[in-house]
PDB file of C-alpha atoms in Angstrom:
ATOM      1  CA  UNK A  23      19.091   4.747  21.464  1.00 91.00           C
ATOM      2  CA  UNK A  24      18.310   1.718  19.478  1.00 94.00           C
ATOM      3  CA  UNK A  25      19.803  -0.621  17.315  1.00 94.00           C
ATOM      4  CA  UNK A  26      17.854  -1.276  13.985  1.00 95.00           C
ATOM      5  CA  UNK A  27      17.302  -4.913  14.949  1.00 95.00           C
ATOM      6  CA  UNK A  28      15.079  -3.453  17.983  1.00 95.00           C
ATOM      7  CA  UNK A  29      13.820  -0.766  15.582  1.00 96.00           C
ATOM      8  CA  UNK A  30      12.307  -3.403  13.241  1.00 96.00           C
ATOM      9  CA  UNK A  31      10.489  -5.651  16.053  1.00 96.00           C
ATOM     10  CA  UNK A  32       9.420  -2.840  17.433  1.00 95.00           C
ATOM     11  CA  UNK A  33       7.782  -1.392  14.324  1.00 95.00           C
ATOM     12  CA  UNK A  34       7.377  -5.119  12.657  1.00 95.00           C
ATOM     13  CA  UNK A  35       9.124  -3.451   9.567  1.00 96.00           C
ATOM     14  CA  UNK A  36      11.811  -5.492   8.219  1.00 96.00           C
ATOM     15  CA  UNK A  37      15.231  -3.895   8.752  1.00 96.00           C
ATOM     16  CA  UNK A  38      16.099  -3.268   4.853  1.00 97.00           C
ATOM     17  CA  UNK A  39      12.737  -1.756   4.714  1.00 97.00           C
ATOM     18  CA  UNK A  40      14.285   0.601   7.074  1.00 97.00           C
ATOM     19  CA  UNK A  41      17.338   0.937   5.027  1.00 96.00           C
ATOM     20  CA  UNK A  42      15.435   1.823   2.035  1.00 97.00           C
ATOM     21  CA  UNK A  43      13.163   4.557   3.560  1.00 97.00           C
ATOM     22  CA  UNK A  44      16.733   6.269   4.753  1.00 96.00           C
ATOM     23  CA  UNK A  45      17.376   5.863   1.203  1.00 96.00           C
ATOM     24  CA  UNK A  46      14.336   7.062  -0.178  1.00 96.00           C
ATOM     25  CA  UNK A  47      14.071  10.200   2.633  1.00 95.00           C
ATOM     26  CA  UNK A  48      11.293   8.802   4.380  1.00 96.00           C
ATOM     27  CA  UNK A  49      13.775   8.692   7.780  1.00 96.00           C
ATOM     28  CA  UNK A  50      16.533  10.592   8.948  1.00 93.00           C
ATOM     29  CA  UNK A  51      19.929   9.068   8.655  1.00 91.00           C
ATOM     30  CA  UNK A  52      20.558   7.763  12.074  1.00 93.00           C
ATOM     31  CA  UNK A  53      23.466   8.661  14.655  1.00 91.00           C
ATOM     32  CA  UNK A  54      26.198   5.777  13.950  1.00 91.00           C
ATOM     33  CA  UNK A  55      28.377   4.311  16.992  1.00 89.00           C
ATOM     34  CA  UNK A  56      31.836   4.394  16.728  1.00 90.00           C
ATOM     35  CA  UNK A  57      31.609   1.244  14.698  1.00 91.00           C
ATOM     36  CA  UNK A  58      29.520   2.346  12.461  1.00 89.00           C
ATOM     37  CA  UNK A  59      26.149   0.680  13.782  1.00 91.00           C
ATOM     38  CA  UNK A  60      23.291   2.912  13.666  1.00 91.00           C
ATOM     39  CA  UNK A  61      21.401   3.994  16.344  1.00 95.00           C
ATOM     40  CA  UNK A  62      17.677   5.317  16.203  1.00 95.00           C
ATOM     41  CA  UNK A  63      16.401   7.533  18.844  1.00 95.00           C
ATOM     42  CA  UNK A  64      11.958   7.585  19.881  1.00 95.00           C
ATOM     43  CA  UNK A  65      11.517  10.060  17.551  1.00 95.00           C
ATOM     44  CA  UNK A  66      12.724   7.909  14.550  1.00 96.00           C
ATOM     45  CA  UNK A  67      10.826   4.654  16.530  1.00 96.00           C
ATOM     46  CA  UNK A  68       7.503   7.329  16.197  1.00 96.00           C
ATOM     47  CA  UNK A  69       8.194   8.672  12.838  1.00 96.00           C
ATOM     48  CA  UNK A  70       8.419   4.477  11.492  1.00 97.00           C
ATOM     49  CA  UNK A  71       5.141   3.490  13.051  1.00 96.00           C
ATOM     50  CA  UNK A  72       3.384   6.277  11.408  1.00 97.00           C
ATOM     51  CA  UNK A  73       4.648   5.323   8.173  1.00 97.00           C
ATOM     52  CA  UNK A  74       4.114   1.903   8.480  1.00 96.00           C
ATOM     53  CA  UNK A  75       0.512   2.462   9.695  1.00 96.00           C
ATOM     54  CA  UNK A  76       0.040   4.752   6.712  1.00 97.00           C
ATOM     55  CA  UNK A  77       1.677   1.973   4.489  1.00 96.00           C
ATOM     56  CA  UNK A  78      -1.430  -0.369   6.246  1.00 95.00           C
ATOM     57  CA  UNK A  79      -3.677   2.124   5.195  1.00 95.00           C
ATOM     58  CA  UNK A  80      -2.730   2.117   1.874  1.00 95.00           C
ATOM     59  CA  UNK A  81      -1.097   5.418   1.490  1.00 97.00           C
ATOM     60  CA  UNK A  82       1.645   5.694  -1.333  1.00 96.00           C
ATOM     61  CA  UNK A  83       5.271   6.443  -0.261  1.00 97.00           C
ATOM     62  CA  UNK A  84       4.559  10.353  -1.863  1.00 96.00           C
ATOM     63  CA  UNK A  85       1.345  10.359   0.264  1.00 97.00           C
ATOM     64  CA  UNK A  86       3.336   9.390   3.433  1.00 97.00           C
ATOM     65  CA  UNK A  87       5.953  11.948   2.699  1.00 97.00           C
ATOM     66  CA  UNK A  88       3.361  14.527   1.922  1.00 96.00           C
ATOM     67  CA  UNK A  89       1.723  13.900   5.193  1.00 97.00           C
ATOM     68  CA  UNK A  90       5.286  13.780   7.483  1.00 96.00           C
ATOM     69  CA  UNK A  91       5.957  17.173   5.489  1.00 95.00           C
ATOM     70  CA  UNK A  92       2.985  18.579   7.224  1.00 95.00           C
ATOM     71  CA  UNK A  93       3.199  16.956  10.105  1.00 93.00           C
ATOM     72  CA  UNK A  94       6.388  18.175  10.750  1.00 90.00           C
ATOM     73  CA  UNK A  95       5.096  21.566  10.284  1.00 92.00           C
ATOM     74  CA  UNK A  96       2.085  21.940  12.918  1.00 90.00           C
ATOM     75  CA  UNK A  97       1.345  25.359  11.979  1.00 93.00           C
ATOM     76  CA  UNK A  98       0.316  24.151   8.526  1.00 92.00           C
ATOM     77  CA  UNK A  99      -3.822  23.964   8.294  1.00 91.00           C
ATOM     78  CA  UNK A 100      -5.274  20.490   8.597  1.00 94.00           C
ATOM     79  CA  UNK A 101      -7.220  21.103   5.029  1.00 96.00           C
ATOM     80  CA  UNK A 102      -3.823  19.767   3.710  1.00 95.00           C
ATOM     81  CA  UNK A 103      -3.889  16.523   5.366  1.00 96.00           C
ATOM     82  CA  UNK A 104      -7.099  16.296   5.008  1.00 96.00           C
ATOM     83  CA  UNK A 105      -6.916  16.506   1.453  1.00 97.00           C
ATOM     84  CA  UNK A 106      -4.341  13.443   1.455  1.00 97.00           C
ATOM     85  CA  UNK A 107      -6.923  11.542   3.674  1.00 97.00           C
ATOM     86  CA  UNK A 108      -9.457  12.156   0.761  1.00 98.00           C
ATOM     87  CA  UNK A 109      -7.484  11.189  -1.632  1.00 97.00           C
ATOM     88  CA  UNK A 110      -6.604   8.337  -0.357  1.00 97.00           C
ATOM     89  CA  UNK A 111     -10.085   7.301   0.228  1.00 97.00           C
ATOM     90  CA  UNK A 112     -11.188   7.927  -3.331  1.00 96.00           C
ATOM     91  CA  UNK A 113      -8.593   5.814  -4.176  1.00 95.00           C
ATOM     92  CA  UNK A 114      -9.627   2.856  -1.926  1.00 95.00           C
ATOM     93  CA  UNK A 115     -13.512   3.176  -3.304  1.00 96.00           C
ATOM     94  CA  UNK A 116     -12.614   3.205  -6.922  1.00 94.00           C
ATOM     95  CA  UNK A 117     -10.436  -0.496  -5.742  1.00 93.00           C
ATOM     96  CA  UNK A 118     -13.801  -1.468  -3.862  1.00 95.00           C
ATOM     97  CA  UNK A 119     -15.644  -0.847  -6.919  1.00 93.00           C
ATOM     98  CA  UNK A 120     -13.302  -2.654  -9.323  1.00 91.00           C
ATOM     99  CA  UNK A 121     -13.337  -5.476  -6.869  1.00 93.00           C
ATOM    100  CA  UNK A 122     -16.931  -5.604  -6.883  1.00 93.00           C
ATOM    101  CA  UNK A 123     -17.040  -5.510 -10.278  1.00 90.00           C
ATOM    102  CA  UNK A 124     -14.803  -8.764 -10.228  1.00 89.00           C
ATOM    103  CA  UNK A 125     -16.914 -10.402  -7.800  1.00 93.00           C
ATOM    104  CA  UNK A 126     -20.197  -9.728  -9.960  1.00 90.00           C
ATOM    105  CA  UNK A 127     -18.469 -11.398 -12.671  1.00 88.00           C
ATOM    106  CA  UNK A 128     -16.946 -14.528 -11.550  1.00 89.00           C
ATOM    107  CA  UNK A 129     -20.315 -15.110  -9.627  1.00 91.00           C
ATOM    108  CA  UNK A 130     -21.946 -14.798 -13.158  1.00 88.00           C
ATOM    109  CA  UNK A 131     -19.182 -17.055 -14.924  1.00 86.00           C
ATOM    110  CA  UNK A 132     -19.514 -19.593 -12.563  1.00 88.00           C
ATOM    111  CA  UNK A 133     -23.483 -19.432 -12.707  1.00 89.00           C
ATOM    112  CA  UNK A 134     -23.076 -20.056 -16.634  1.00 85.00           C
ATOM    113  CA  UNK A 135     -21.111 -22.509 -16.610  1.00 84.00           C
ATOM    114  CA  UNK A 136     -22.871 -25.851 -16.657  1.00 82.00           C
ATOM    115  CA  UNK A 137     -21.192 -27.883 -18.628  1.00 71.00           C
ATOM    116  CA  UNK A 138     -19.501 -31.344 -18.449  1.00 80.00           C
ATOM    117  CA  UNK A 139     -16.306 -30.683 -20.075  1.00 83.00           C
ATOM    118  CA  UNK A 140     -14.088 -28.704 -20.483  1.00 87.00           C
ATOM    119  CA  UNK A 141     -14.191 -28.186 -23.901  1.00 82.00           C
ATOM    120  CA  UNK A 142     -17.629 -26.309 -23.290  1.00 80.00           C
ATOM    121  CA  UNK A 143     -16.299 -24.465 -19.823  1.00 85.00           C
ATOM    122  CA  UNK A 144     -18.237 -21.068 -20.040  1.00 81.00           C
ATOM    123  CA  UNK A 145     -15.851 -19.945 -17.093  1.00 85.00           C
ATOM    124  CA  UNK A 146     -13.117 -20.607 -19.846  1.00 87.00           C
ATOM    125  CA  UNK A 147     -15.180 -19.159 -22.816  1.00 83.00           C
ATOM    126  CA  UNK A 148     -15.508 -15.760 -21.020  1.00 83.00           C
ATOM    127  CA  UNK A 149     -11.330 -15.829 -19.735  1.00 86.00           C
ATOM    128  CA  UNK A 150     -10.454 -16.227 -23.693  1.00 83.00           C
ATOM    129  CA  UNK A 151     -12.497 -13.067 -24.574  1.00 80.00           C
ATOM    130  CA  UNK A 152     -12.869 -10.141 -22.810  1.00 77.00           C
ATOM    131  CA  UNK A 153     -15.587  -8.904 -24.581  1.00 76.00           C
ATOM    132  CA  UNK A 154     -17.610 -11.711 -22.994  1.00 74.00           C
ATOM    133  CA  UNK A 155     -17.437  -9.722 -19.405  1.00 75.00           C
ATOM    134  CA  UNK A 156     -20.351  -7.529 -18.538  1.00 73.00           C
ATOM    135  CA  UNK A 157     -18.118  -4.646 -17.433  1.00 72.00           C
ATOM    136  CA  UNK A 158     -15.107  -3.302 -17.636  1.00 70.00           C
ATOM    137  CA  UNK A 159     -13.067  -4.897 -14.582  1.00 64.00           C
ATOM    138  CA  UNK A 160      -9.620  -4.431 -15.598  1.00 64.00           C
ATOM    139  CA  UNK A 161      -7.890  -2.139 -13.317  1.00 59.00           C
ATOM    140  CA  UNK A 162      -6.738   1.194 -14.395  1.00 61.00           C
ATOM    141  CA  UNK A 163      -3.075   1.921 -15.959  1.00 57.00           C
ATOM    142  CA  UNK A 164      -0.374   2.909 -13.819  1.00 56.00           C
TER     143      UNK A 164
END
């Protein structure tokens, strides 16, 4: 059994990280010693490096718990996870593309801008107004 200190190197997930995702229901409550320290057994050490490697990934906390739902039902079909995966994915490319979209347009602010001072900055023209930008690279609301 380990202590959550050992937990969080082991994982590199800060220990009120930890807390929270008891909190939230991402982890079991652990087994407490008689002094009330908790104690995590492999299967909780397993069950926190998958969620922090989905966390890496990306994944939302309702992503990770969908996926731990299923994977803590094996006889479940793999469609279901795999439908996560691809969600998750569509969700990175649309961020690729906004960021791309950024990229395009500082490149192009910066090649406009030529001149001396600052008072004539196109970089600071097209920051002012929006409808200076050549698309729409504002990211989507929550």
């Amino acid at each position: 059994m380990l202590p959550i200190g050992v937990l969080a190197r082991r994982t590199g997930t800060k220990v009120q990280t930890i807390r929270y995702y008891e909190q939230i229901g991402l982890m079991p409550e652990p087994e407490r010693t008689e002094g009330g320290q908790r104690r995590y057994a492999n299967a909780q050490l397993d069950r926190l490096a998958f969620i922090r490697h989905a966390r890496q990934l990306g994944f939302s906390l309702e992503a990770i718990r969908e996926l731990l739902d299923l994977s803590d039902s094996p006889e479940r079909s793999c469609a279901e996870v795999d439908a996560v995966a691809r969600r998750q994915l569509s969700e990175v490319e649309a961020r690729l593309a906004r960021l791309e979209a950024l990229r395009a347009e500082l490149h192009r602010m910066i090649a406009e801008c030529h001149a001396d001072r600052v008072a004539d900055c196109r970089i600071l023209e097209v920051l002012r107004d929006h409808e200076e930008c050549l698309s729409d690279h504002a990211a989507p609301a929550p």
